[in-house]
PDB file of C-alpha atoms in Angstrom:
ATOM      1  CA  MET A 130      18.887   6.227 -45.068  1.00 56.00           C
ATOM      2  CA  GLN A 131      16.476   7.113 -42.537  1.00 59.00           C
ATOM      3  CA  THR A 132      14.633  10.213 -42.645  1.00 67.00           C
ATOM      4  CA  LYS A 133      14.058  12.652 -39.610  1.00 61.00           C
ATOM      5  CA  ALA A 134      10.242  11.670 -39.331  1.00 64.00           C
ATOM      6  CA  SER A 135      10.998   7.771 -39.553  1.00 67.00           C
ATOM      7  CA  TYR A 136      13.758   8.605 -37.243  1.00 63.00           C
ATOM      8  CA  ALA A 137      11.655  10.245 -34.476  1.00 61.00           C
ATOM      9  CA  GLN A 138       8.780   7.987 -34.897  1.00 66.00           C
ATOM     10  CA  GLN A 139      11.603   5.059 -33.888  1.00 66.00           C
ATOM     11  CA  VAL A 140      12.895   7.073 -30.640  1.00 61.00           C
ATOM     12  CA  PHE A 141       8.970   7.845 -29.908  1.00 61.00           C
ATOM     13  CA  ALA A 142       8.333   4.010 -30.123  1.00 65.00           C
ATOM     14  CA  GLU A 143      11.450   2.912 -28.192  1.00 67.00           C
ATOM     15  CA  ARG A 144      10.430   5.665 -25.422  1.00 66.00           C
ATOM     16  CA  SER A 145       6.804   4.764 -25.337  1.00 63.00           C
ATOM     17  CA  SER A 146       7.908   1.130 -24.886  1.00 64.00           C
ATOM     18  CA  ARG A 147       9.991   1.712 -21.788  1.00 64.00           C
ATOM     19  CA  PHE A 148       7.441   4.089 -20.570  1.00 63.00           C
ATOM     20  CA  THR A 149       5.249   1.288 -20.752  1.00 68.00           C
ATOM     21  CA  ARG A 150       7.299  -1.189 -19.045  1.00 69.00           C
ATOM     22  CA  ASN A 151       8.363   1.284 -16.086  1.00 77.00           C
ATOM     23  CA  ALA A 152       4.504   2.331 -15.573  1.00 77.00           C
ATOM     24  CA  SER A 153       3.494  -1.832 -15.446  1.00 83.00           C
ATOM     25  CA  THR A 154       6.769  -2.239 -13.053  1.00 86.00           C
ATOM     26  CA  LEU A 155       5.527   0.602 -10.920  1.00 85.00           C
ATOM     27  CA  ALA A 156       1.912  -0.868 -10.915  1.00 87.00           C
ATOM     28  CA  LEU A 157       3.410  -4.216  -9.854  1.00 90.00           C
ATOM     29  CA  LEU A 158       5.441  -2.591  -7.279  1.00 90.00           C
ATOM     30  CA  MET A 159       2.563  -0.827  -5.736  1.00 90.00           C
ATOM     31  CA  ALA A 160       0.248  -3.603  -5.609  1.00 92.00           C
ATOM     32  CA  GLN A 161       3.034  -5.716  -3.697  1.00 93.00           C
ATOM     33  CA  GLN A 162       3.182  -2.709  -1.006  1.00 93.00           C
ATOM     34  CA  ASP A 163      -0.397  -2.740  -0.768  1.00 94.00           C
ATOM     35  CA  ARG A 164      -0.916  -6.431  -0.168  1.00 95.00           C
ATOM     36  CA  GLU A 165       2.376  -6.274   2.298  1.00 95.00           C
ATOM     37  CA  ARG A 166       0.605  -3.253   4.095  1.00 95.00           C
ATOM     38  CA  GLY A 167      -2.663  -5.530   4.526  1.00 96.00           C
ATOM     39  CA  GLU A 168      -0.674  -8.424   5.887  1.00 96.00           C
ATOM     40  CA  ARG A 169       1.107  -5.881   8.472  1.00 96.00           C
ATOM     41  CA  ILE A 170      -2.445  -4.524   9.557  1.00 97.00           C
ATOM     42  CA  ALA A 171      -3.830  -7.929  10.170  1.00 97.00           C
ATOM     43  CA  GLU A 172      -0.601  -9.138  12.181  1.00 96.00           C
ATOM     44  CA  LEU A 173      -0.769  -5.722  14.032  1.00 96.00           C
ATOM     45  CA  ARG A 174      -4.523  -6.426  14.798  1.00 96.00           C
ATOM     46  CA  LYS A 175      -4.217  -9.910  15.995  1.00 96.00           C
ATOM     47  CA  ALA A 176      -0.919  -9.236  17.928  1.00 95.00           C
ATOM     48  CA  ALA A 177      -2.978  -6.494  19.870  1.00 95.00           C
ATOM     49  CA  GLY A 178      -5.391  -8.751  21.065  1.00 96.00           C
ATOM     50  CA  PHE A 179      -8.596  -8.113  18.432  1.00 96.00           C
ATOM     51  CA  THR A 180      -9.460 -11.566  17.311  1.00 94.00           C
ATOM     52  CA  SER A 181     -11.564 -10.209  14.050  1.00 96.00           C
ATOM     53  CA  ALA A 182     -11.736  -7.215  11.805  1.00 96.00           C
ATOM     54  CA  GLN A 183     -15.203  -6.607  13.911  1.00 97.00           C
ATOM     55  CA  LYS A 184     -13.639  -5.643  17.132  1.00 97.00           C
ATOM     56  CA  LEU A 185     -10.874  -3.423  15.854  1.00 97.00           C
ATOM     57  CA  ALA A 186     -13.634  -1.803  13.691  1.00 97.00           C
ATOM     58  CA  ASN A 187     -15.557  -1.273  16.952  1.00 97.00           C
ATOM     59  CA  ALA A 188     -12.795   0.043  18.451  1.00 97.00           C
ATOM     60  CA  LEU A 189     -12.123   2.697  15.522  1.00 97.00           C
ATOM     61  CA  ASP A 190     -15.731   3.446  15.034  1.00 96.00           C
ATOM     62  CA  VAL A 191     -15.729   2.280  11.436  1.00 97.00           C
ATOM     63  CA  ASP A 192     -17.557  -0.238   9.591  1.00 96.00           C
ATOM     64  CA  TYR A 193     -15.811  -3.825   9.638  1.00 95.00           C
ATOM     65  CA  ARG A 194     -15.782  -3.850   5.904  1.00 97.00           C
ATOM     66  CA  SER A 195     -13.135  -1.091   6.299  1.00 97.00           C
ATOM     67  CA  VAL A 196     -11.021  -3.273   8.379  1.00 97.00           C
ATOM     68  CA  GLN A 197     -11.336  -6.186   5.761  1.00 97.00           C
ATOM     69  CA  ASN A 198     -10.580  -4.130   2.602  1.00 97.00           C
ATOM     70  CA  TRP A 199      -7.399  -2.428   4.361  1.00 97.00           C
ATOM     71  CA  GLU A 200      -6.302  -6.046   5.673  1.00 97.00           C
ATOM     72  CA  ALA A 201      -6.895  -7.174   1.934  1.00 96.00           C
ATOM     73  CA  GLY A 202      -4.535  -4.288   0.642  1.00 94.00           C
ATOM     74  CA  LYS A 203      -7.254  -1.649  -0.512  1.00 94.00           C
ATOM     75  CA  GLY A 204      -6.801   1.932   0.329  1.00 91.00           C
ATOM     76  CA  ILE A 205      -6.731   3.514   3.578  1.00 94.00           C
ATOM     77  CA  SER A 206      -6.968   7.224   4.216  1.00 94.00           C
ATOM     78  CA  GLU A 207      -4.582   9.168   5.992  1.00 95.00           C
ATOM     79  CA  GLU A 208      -6.827   9.936   8.826  1.00 96.00           C
ATOM     80  CA  ASN A 209      -7.654   6.245   9.364  1.00 96.00           C
ATOM     81  CA  VAL A 210      -3.832   5.344   9.029  1.00 96.00           C
ATOM     82  CA  GLN A 211      -3.398   7.756  12.145  1.00 97.00           C
ATOM     83  CA  HIS A 212      -6.381   6.002  14.051  1.00 97.00           C
ATOM     84  CA  LEU A 213      -5.205   2.927  13.265  1.00 97.00           C
ATOM     85  CA  ALA A 214      -1.557   3.694  14.488  1.00 96.00           C
ATOM     86  CA  ASP A 215      -2.754   5.302  17.827  1.00 96.00           C
ATOM     87  CA  CYS A 216      -5.136   2.081  18.292  1.00 96.00           C
ATOM     88  CA  LEU A 217      -2.589  -0.269  17.882  1.00 95.00           C
ATOM     89  CA  LYS A 218       0.216   1.823  19.297  1.00 94.00           C
ATOM     90  CA  VAL A 219       2.721   1.743  16.388  1.00 95.00           C
ATOM     91  CA  THR A 220       3.969   4.625  13.964  1.00 94.00           C
ATOM     92  CA  ARG A 221       1.938   5.534  10.583  1.00 93.00           C
ATOM     93  CA  GLU A 222       5.199   4.711   8.756  1.00 94.00           C
ATOM     94  CA  PHE A 223       5.193   1.239  10.161  1.00 95.00           C
ATOM     95  CA  ILE A 224       1.653   0.403   8.844  1.00 95.00           C
ATOM     96  CA  LEU A 225       2.350   2.134   5.574  1.00 93.00           C
ATOM     97  CA  TYR A 226       5.881   1.039   4.749  1.00 91.00           C
ATOM     98  CA  GLY A 227       6.995  -1.542   7.558  1.00 91.00           C
ATOM     99  CA  GLN A 228       9.709   1.288   8.695  1.00 82.00           C
ATOM    100  CA  GLY A 229      11.031   1.981  12.127  1.00 73.00           C
ATOM    101  CA  GLU A 230      11.276  -0.366  15.038  1.00 67.00           C
ATOM    102  CA  THR A 231       9.290  -3.492  14.995  1.00 65.00           C
ATOM    103  CA  PRO A 232       6.263  -2.811  17.793  1.00 62.00           C
ATOM    104  CA  ASP A 233       6.575  -4.794  21.004  1.00 63.00           C
ATOM    105  CA  ILE A 234       3.338  -6.322  20.156  1.00 60.00           C
ATOM    106  CA  MET A 235       4.711  -8.381  17.420  1.00 56.00           C
ATOM    107  CA  GLY A 236       7.596 -10.020  19.276  1.00 53.00           C
TER     108      GLY A 236
END
């Protein structure tokens, strides 16, 4: 017969295991979204006629390393998302999530 304490430990272990699996799955999904966002930014940049990260960076008045980081799927501030969306004539939702109409510049 199992004691209350050992039952509680078993339940805690099972729930902790599920949480760890869920957290790992969430981290993988977020990393995938970041990669996809970076690919979208690179595609939009090229489709808009900016042949390099440097040219887009100049248009946005940011360092070219920032654009390179965005295209690599690294973080981008809300302010920069909006500036990027305005410059590329797309919605911020399209940049962040790929949602909404596909911009005309992407064919």
